[in-house]
Amino acid sequence: MTNILMVCLGNICRSPLAEGILKSKLNADKFIVDSAGTSSYHIGNKPDTRSITVAKQNGIDITKQQARQFVKQDFKDFDWIYAMDNSNYNNIIALAANEEEKAKVKLILNASFPNKNLDVPDPYYGGDKGFEKVFTLLDHACTIISKQLNSKT
C-alpha cells in the first residue's frame, strides 16, 4: 500500500480537491490518499463549498472529507507528501527530522512543470473561477502523478 498526502494551508480548498482528484485516478486497493493543512484554522470542517461544487461538477465527491492539521507523524505514515505551494512546502520541511523525511515532500505542480516550483494559487478569495482554475491545475498534475505511481506498482 502506498500512502499519499496532499497539503495546503487550511485543508479546505486545494488539498481536499487534490485528494479527491488523485483518489479518482488510483486503485483504492493499492493507494491511500489523504489531505491536511499546515494551519489549525479549519480542523474538523468540511471542504469549502466551492471546492465541493467544482469537484462534483467533475464527478468527484469530497463531501466526507474533514480538515485536519499536518503533524510530524505524517512523515512516518505517508510515502509521498505533496505541498500545494512554496510556503506550505517550507512549513512541512521545517518539521522534518531528517533528509529521508524531507525527500518525501514535493511541490505538486512540479509534476506538470518540472523544477519550476510553481504555487497552486489559493482560490479562497478568488471567486468560483479561481476554484475551476485550481481544479484544472490539480487534475493535470494528478494525472501525471497517478501514471508515475501506477507504473511503480
Rosetta silent file (secondary structure, phi, psi, omega in degrees, C-alpha in Angstrom):
SEQUENCE: MTNILMVCLGNICRSPLAEGILKSKLNADKFIVDSAGTSSYHIGNKPDTRSITVAKQNGIDITKQQARQFVKQDFKDFDWIYAMDNSNYNNIIALAANEEEKAKVKLILNASFPNKNLDVPDPYYGGDKGFEKVFTLLDHACTIISKQLNSKT
SCORE:     score description
SCORE:     0.000 S_00000001
   1 L     0.000  130.345  176.617    0.000    0.000    0.000 S_00000001
   2 E  -104.940  130.295 -178.283    1.318    3.430   -0.977 S_00000001
   3 E  -109.598  128.576 -177.104    0.178    6.388    1.135 S_00000001
   4 E  -124.876  135.379 -179.832   -0.007    9.897   -0.351 S_00000001
   5 E  -120.772  132.236  175.934   -0.758   13.144    1.498 S_00000001
   6 E  -104.348  132.697 -174.520   -1.874   16.426   -0.077 S_00000001
   7 E  -132.660  130.491  170.091   -1.138   19.568    1.976 S_00000001
   8 E  -130.739 -160.705 -175.828   -2.239   23.202    1.770 S_00000001
   9 L   -76.473  -58.513 -173.893   -2.749   25.886    4.408 S_00000001
  10 L  -103.824   -9.028 -179.556   -6.239   25.288    5.787 S_00000001
  11 L    62.560   37.106  174.869   -7.153   21.929    4.221 S_00000001
  12 L  -127.959  -13.045 -177.541  -10.468   23.232    2.883 S_00000001
  13 L  -117.603  -75.806 -171.888   -9.731   24.343   -0.710 S_00000001
  14 H   -75.939  -51.300 -175.161   -6.732   22.996   -2.605 S_00000001
  15 H   -66.903  -34.703  174.292   -5.654   19.875   -0.722 S_00000001
  16 H   -64.002  -37.885  175.773   -9.187   18.389   -0.479 S_00000001
  17 H   -63.085  -46.569 -179.972   -9.513   18.840   -4.236 S_00000001
  18 H   -60.854  -41.115  177.651   -6.099   17.250   -4.800 S_00000001
  19 H   -60.139  -50.851 -178.297   -7.054   14.352   -2.511 S_00000001
  20 H   -62.912  -42.202 -179.447  -10.333   13.760   -4.345 S_00000001
  21 H   -64.187  -49.557 -177.794   -8.800   14.088   -7.793 S_00000001
  22 H   -65.277  -40.662  176.414   -5.895   11.730   -7.103 S_00000001
  23 H   -55.595  -39.270 -177.262   -8.176    9.181   -5.393 S_00000001
  24 H   -68.622  -15.170 -176.050  -10.332    9.150   -8.528 S_00000001
  25 H  -106.056   -4.132 -175.931   -7.276    8.197  -10.615 S_00000001
  26 L  -121.065  156.386  176.181   -5.817    5.450   -8.389 S_00000001
  27 L   -77.163  119.615 -177.255   -6.825    1.954   -7.322 S_00000001
  28 L   -64.779  -17.594  177.005   -8.075    2.149   -3.709 S_00000001
  29 L   -77.360  -15.971 -176.485   -6.702   -1.358   -3.069 S_00000001
  30 L  -115.830  -18.329 -173.672   -3.160   -0.108   -3.690 S_00000001
  31 E  -134.827  141.812  169.904   -3.211    3.536   -2.616 S_00000001
  32 E  -115.796  129.214  177.717   -4.402    5.637    0.295 S_00000001
  33 E  -121.921  132.457 -179.453   -4.771    9.364   -0.364 S_00000001
  34 E  -137.183  175.744  176.157   -5.411   11.871    2.423 S_00000001
  35 E  -144.879  160.207 -178.855   -5.036   15.613    2.935 S_00000001
  36 E  -155.669  168.854  175.979   -4.057   18.026    5.698 S_00000001
  37 E  -121.512  152.177  178.282   -3.326   21.682    6.336 S_00000001
  38 L   -78.986  -16.104  178.099   -0.276   23.298    7.868 S_00000001
  39 L  -105.530  169.468  179.231   -2.529   25.561    9.956 S_00000001
  40 L  -104.241   12.833 -173.176   -5.163   24.716   12.544 S_00000001
  41 L   -56.103  -39.523 -168.072   -7.726   27.221   11.212 S_00000001
  42 L  -123.218   21.792 -177.388  -10.330   24.758    9.966 S_00000001
  43 L   -50.359  129.575  177.856   -9.789   21.495   11.883 S_00000001
  44 L    87.738  -11.437 -178.400  -12.911   19.340   11.642 S_00000001
  45 L   -80.742  154.614  171.838  -14.534   21.432    8.889 S_00000001
  46 L   -75.840  164.672  175.516  -15.748   20.103    5.562 S_00000001
  47 L   -59.287  156.422  174.700  -14.115   21.443    2.378 S_00000001
  48 L   -52.183  139.902 -178.097  -15.139   24.894    1.150 S_00000001
  49 H   -57.998  -30.188  178.984  -18.492   24.699   -0.659 S_00000001
  50 H   -71.568  -33.124  174.018  -16.820   25.991   -3.830 S_00000001
  51 H   -67.922  -43.399  178.566  -14.321   23.096   -3.736 S_00000001
  52 H   -58.916  -44.442 -178.039  -17.196   20.668   -3.193 S_00000001
  53 H   -64.092  -49.454 -177.985  -19.086   22.202   -6.143 S_00000001
  54 H   -66.538  -34.634  176.294  -16.209   22.149   -8.636 S_00000001
  55 H   -64.442  -47.189 -179.047  -15.342   18.582   -7.603 S_00000001
  56 H   -60.800  -39.142  177.977  -18.971   17.492   -8.027 S_00000001
  57 H   -61.808  -21.004 -179.767  -19.111   19.161  -11.462 S_00000001
  58 L  -108.996   18.427  174.007  -16.216   16.874  -12.397 S_00000001
  59 L    77.431   21.608 -177.990  -17.745   13.700  -10.952 S_00000001
  60 L  -121.781  131.778 -179.955  -15.807   13.675   -7.663 S_00000001
  61 L  -104.328  115.883  178.068  -17.384   13.646   -4.199 S_00000001
  62 L  -115.508   15.718 -173.889  -15.283   15.275   -1.450 S_00000001
  63 L   -67.959  -20.178 -178.340  -18.154   15.926    0.980 S_00000001
  64 L   -88.481   -5.296  179.607  -16.975   13.312    3.502 S_00000001
  65 L   -72.520  149.334  174.100  -13.552   14.908    3.987 S_00000001
  66 L  -132.583  136.398 -178.656  -12.724   16.776    7.200 S_00000001
  67 L   -66.039  141.224  173.713   -9.885   19.231    7.651 S_00000001
  68 L  -142.578  162.932 -179.647   -7.000   18.207    9.882 S_00000001
  69 E   -93.968  142.654  174.070   -3.609   19.668   10.671 S_00000001
  70 L   -62.365  135.755  178.661   -0.351   18.246    9.351 S_00000001
  71 L  -130.536  159.908 -178.039    1.620   16.533   12.145 S_00000001
  72 L   -56.955  -32.247  179.054    5.138   15.097   12.378 S_00000001
  73 H   -59.162  -25.593  179.867    3.691   11.561   12.396 S_00000001
  74 H   -59.793  -29.312  176.664    2.616   12.161    8.780 S_00000001
  75 H   -63.292  -33.749  179.509    6.253   11.738    7.728 S_00000001
  76 H   -81.464  -34.033 -173.914    6.107    8.172    9.062 S_00000001
  77 H   -83.650  -19.685 -174.483    2.591    7.413    7.790 S_00000001
  78 L  -120.509  142.992  178.754    2.964    8.688    4.218 S_00000001
  79 L   -83.835  -34.315 -179.405    5.303    7.724    1.381 S_00000001
  80 E  -134.597  138.123  178.676    4.740   10.939   -0.597 S_00000001
  81 E  -127.812  118.845 -178.270    3.689   14.378    0.613 S_00000001
  82 E  -107.781  118.316  177.357    2.591   16.933   -1.968 S_00000001
  83 E   -89.934  143.886 -178.689    2.554   20.600   -0.965 S_00000001
  84 L   -81.267  -21.612  179.964    0.292   22.997   -2.842 S_00000001
  85 L  -155.240  171.209 -176.152    2.692   25.946   -2.626 S_00000001
  86 H   -64.273  -37.373  179.423    6.169   27.016   -1.549 S_00000001
  87 H   -61.876  -47.624  178.606    5.015   28.436    1.791 S_00000001
  88 H   -68.949  -36.214  175.170    3.415   25.153    2.830 S_00000001
  89 H   -56.250  -48.959 -179.139    6.363   23.217    1.415 S_00000001
  90 H   -64.693  -37.500  177.124    8.700   25.208    3.666 S_00000001
  91 H   -64.514  -38.513  178.643    6.413   24.724    6.679 S_00000001
  92 H   -68.625  -49.400 -179.227    6.395   20.962    6.118 S_00000001
  93 H   -57.429  -35.674 -179.846   10.161   20.748    5.550 S_00000001
  94 H   -63.386  -22.882  179.866   10.729   22.685    8.799 S_00000001
  95 H   -91.067  -10.788 -177.106    9.063   19.818   10.703 S_00000001
  96 L   -67.135  139.249 -178.747   11.148   17.078    9.055 S_00000001
  97 L   -86.689  -20.536 -175.696   13.519   15.236   11.354 S_00000001
  98 L  -160.136  177.908 -178.050   15.961   14.147    8.650 S_00000001
  99 H   -66.566  -32.585  178.595   16.792   14.105    4.934 S_00000001
 100 H   -61.427  -43.031  178.045   14.717   10.962    4.372 S_00000001
 101 H   -67.797  -41.486  178.865   11.595   12.779    5.567 S_00000001
 102 H   -60.979  -35.883 -177.158   12.443   15.874    3.504 S_00000001
 103 H   -66.525  -19.740  178.771   12.819   13.704    0.398 S_00000001
 104 L   -76.063  -17.677 -171.230    9.157   12.654    0.660 S_00000001
 105 E   -94.726  127.959 -179.554    7.954   16.237    0.196 S_00000001
 106 E  -132.505  152.441  168.547    7.298   17.579   -3.310 S_00000001
 107 E   -82.501  125.926 -171.990    5.607   20.626   -4.789 S_00000001
 108 H   -60.337  -37.906 -177.402    2.606   19.219   -6.630 S_00000001
 109 H   -73.550   -9.081  173.233    2.897   21.440   -9.696 S_00000001
 110 H   -67.349  -17.377  173.953    6.441   20.200  -10.325 S_00000001
 111 L   -65.102  -40.939 -178.777    4.676   17.136  -11.747 S_00000001
 112 L   -87.741  -35.046 -176.311    3.274   19.336  -14.526 S_00000001
 113 L  -128.027   77.852 -173.557    6.027   21.949  -14.655 S_00000001
 114 L   -50.949  131.962  175.311    9.266   20.187  -13.641 S_00000001
 115 L    61.296   14.671  178.609   11.648   22.252  -11.491 S_00000001
 116 L   -87.947  -19.855  179.332    9.553   25.444  -11.875 S_00000001
 117 L    52.979   44.919 -179.381    8.481   25.385   -8.184 S_00000001
 118 L   -82.235  151.649  176.834    5.139   26.986   -9.012 S_00000001
 119 L   -93.953  142.015  164.124    2.358   27.523   -6.477 S_00000001
 120 L   -75.104  119.538 -176.649   -1.198   26.295   -6.853 S_00000001
 121 L   -63.182  141.952  177.561   -2.941   29.641   -6.322 S_00000001
 122 L   -76.010  116.125 -174.837   -5.115   29.822   -3.208 S_00000001
 123 L   -85.103   -0.882 -169.905   -8.652   30.243   -4.610 S_00000001
 124 L   -51.190  -44.856 -178.006  -10.257   31.185   -1.281 S_00000001
 125 L  -100.235    7.805 -171.986  -10.653   34.882   -2.094 S_00000001
 126 L   -98.815    3.458 -179.015  -10.771   34.473   -5.869 S_00000001
 127 H    78.207 -179.615 -174.380  -14.398   33.515   -6.550 S_00000001
 128 H   -61.149  -37.300 -178.484  -15.714   30.494   -8.435 S_00000001
 129 H   -62.526  -33.894  177.454  -13.366   30.875  -11.430 S_00000001
 130 H   -61.888  -37.826  179.097  -10.382   30.510   -9.108 S_00000001
 131 H   -69.828  -37.120  176.877  -11.653   27.107   -7.994 S_00000001
 132 H   -64.823  -42.003  178.524  -12.129   25.988  -11.592 S_00000001
 133 H   -63.129  -44.395  179.088   -8.559   27.043  -12.427 S_00000001
 134 H   -62.244  -42.408  178.385   -7.222   25.207   -9.356 S_00000001
 135 H   -58.622  -45.963 -178.846   -9.177   22.082  -10.311 S_00000001
 136 H   -61.736  -46.144  178.484   -7.671   22.147  -13.811 S_00000001
 137 H   -60.416  -46.104 -177.807   -4.119   22.616  -12.498 S_00000001
 138 H   -70.018  -37.015  179.125   -4.522   19.832   -9.925 S_00000001
 139 H   -62.057  -42.809  179.156   -6.234   17.472  -12.348 S_00000001
 140 H   -64.440  -47.272  179.746   -3.323   17.769  -14.781 S_00000001
 141 H   -62.961  -42.308 -178.239   -0.714   17.265  -12.043 S_00000001
 142 H   -68.989  -29.463  174.947   -2.640   14.334  -10.516 S_00000001
 143 H   -63.489  -45.466  178.890   -2.921   12.646  -13.916 S_00000001
 144 H   -65.414  -46.113  179.744    0.876   12.703  -14.217 S_00000001
 145 H   -60.739  -42.577 -179.260    1.375   11.617  -10.582 S_00000001
 146 H   -63.618  -39.157  177.790   -1.107    8.753  -10.966 S_00000001
 147 H   -64.772  -40.942  178.637    0.699    7.473  -14.057 S_00000001
 148 H   -65.192  -44.635 -178.882    4.024    7.607  -12.202 S_00000001
 149 H   -67.080  -42.741 -179.350    2.590    5.826   -9.150 S_00000001
 150 H   -65.061  -30.235  179.476    0.767    3.179  -11.204 S_00000001
 151 H   -72.298  -18.009 -178.838    3.968    2.400  -13.104 S_00000001
 152 H   -92.272   -9.296 -177.253    5.695    1.590   -9.791 S_00000001
 153 L  -104.309    0.000    0.000    3.089   -0.918   -8.580 S_00000001
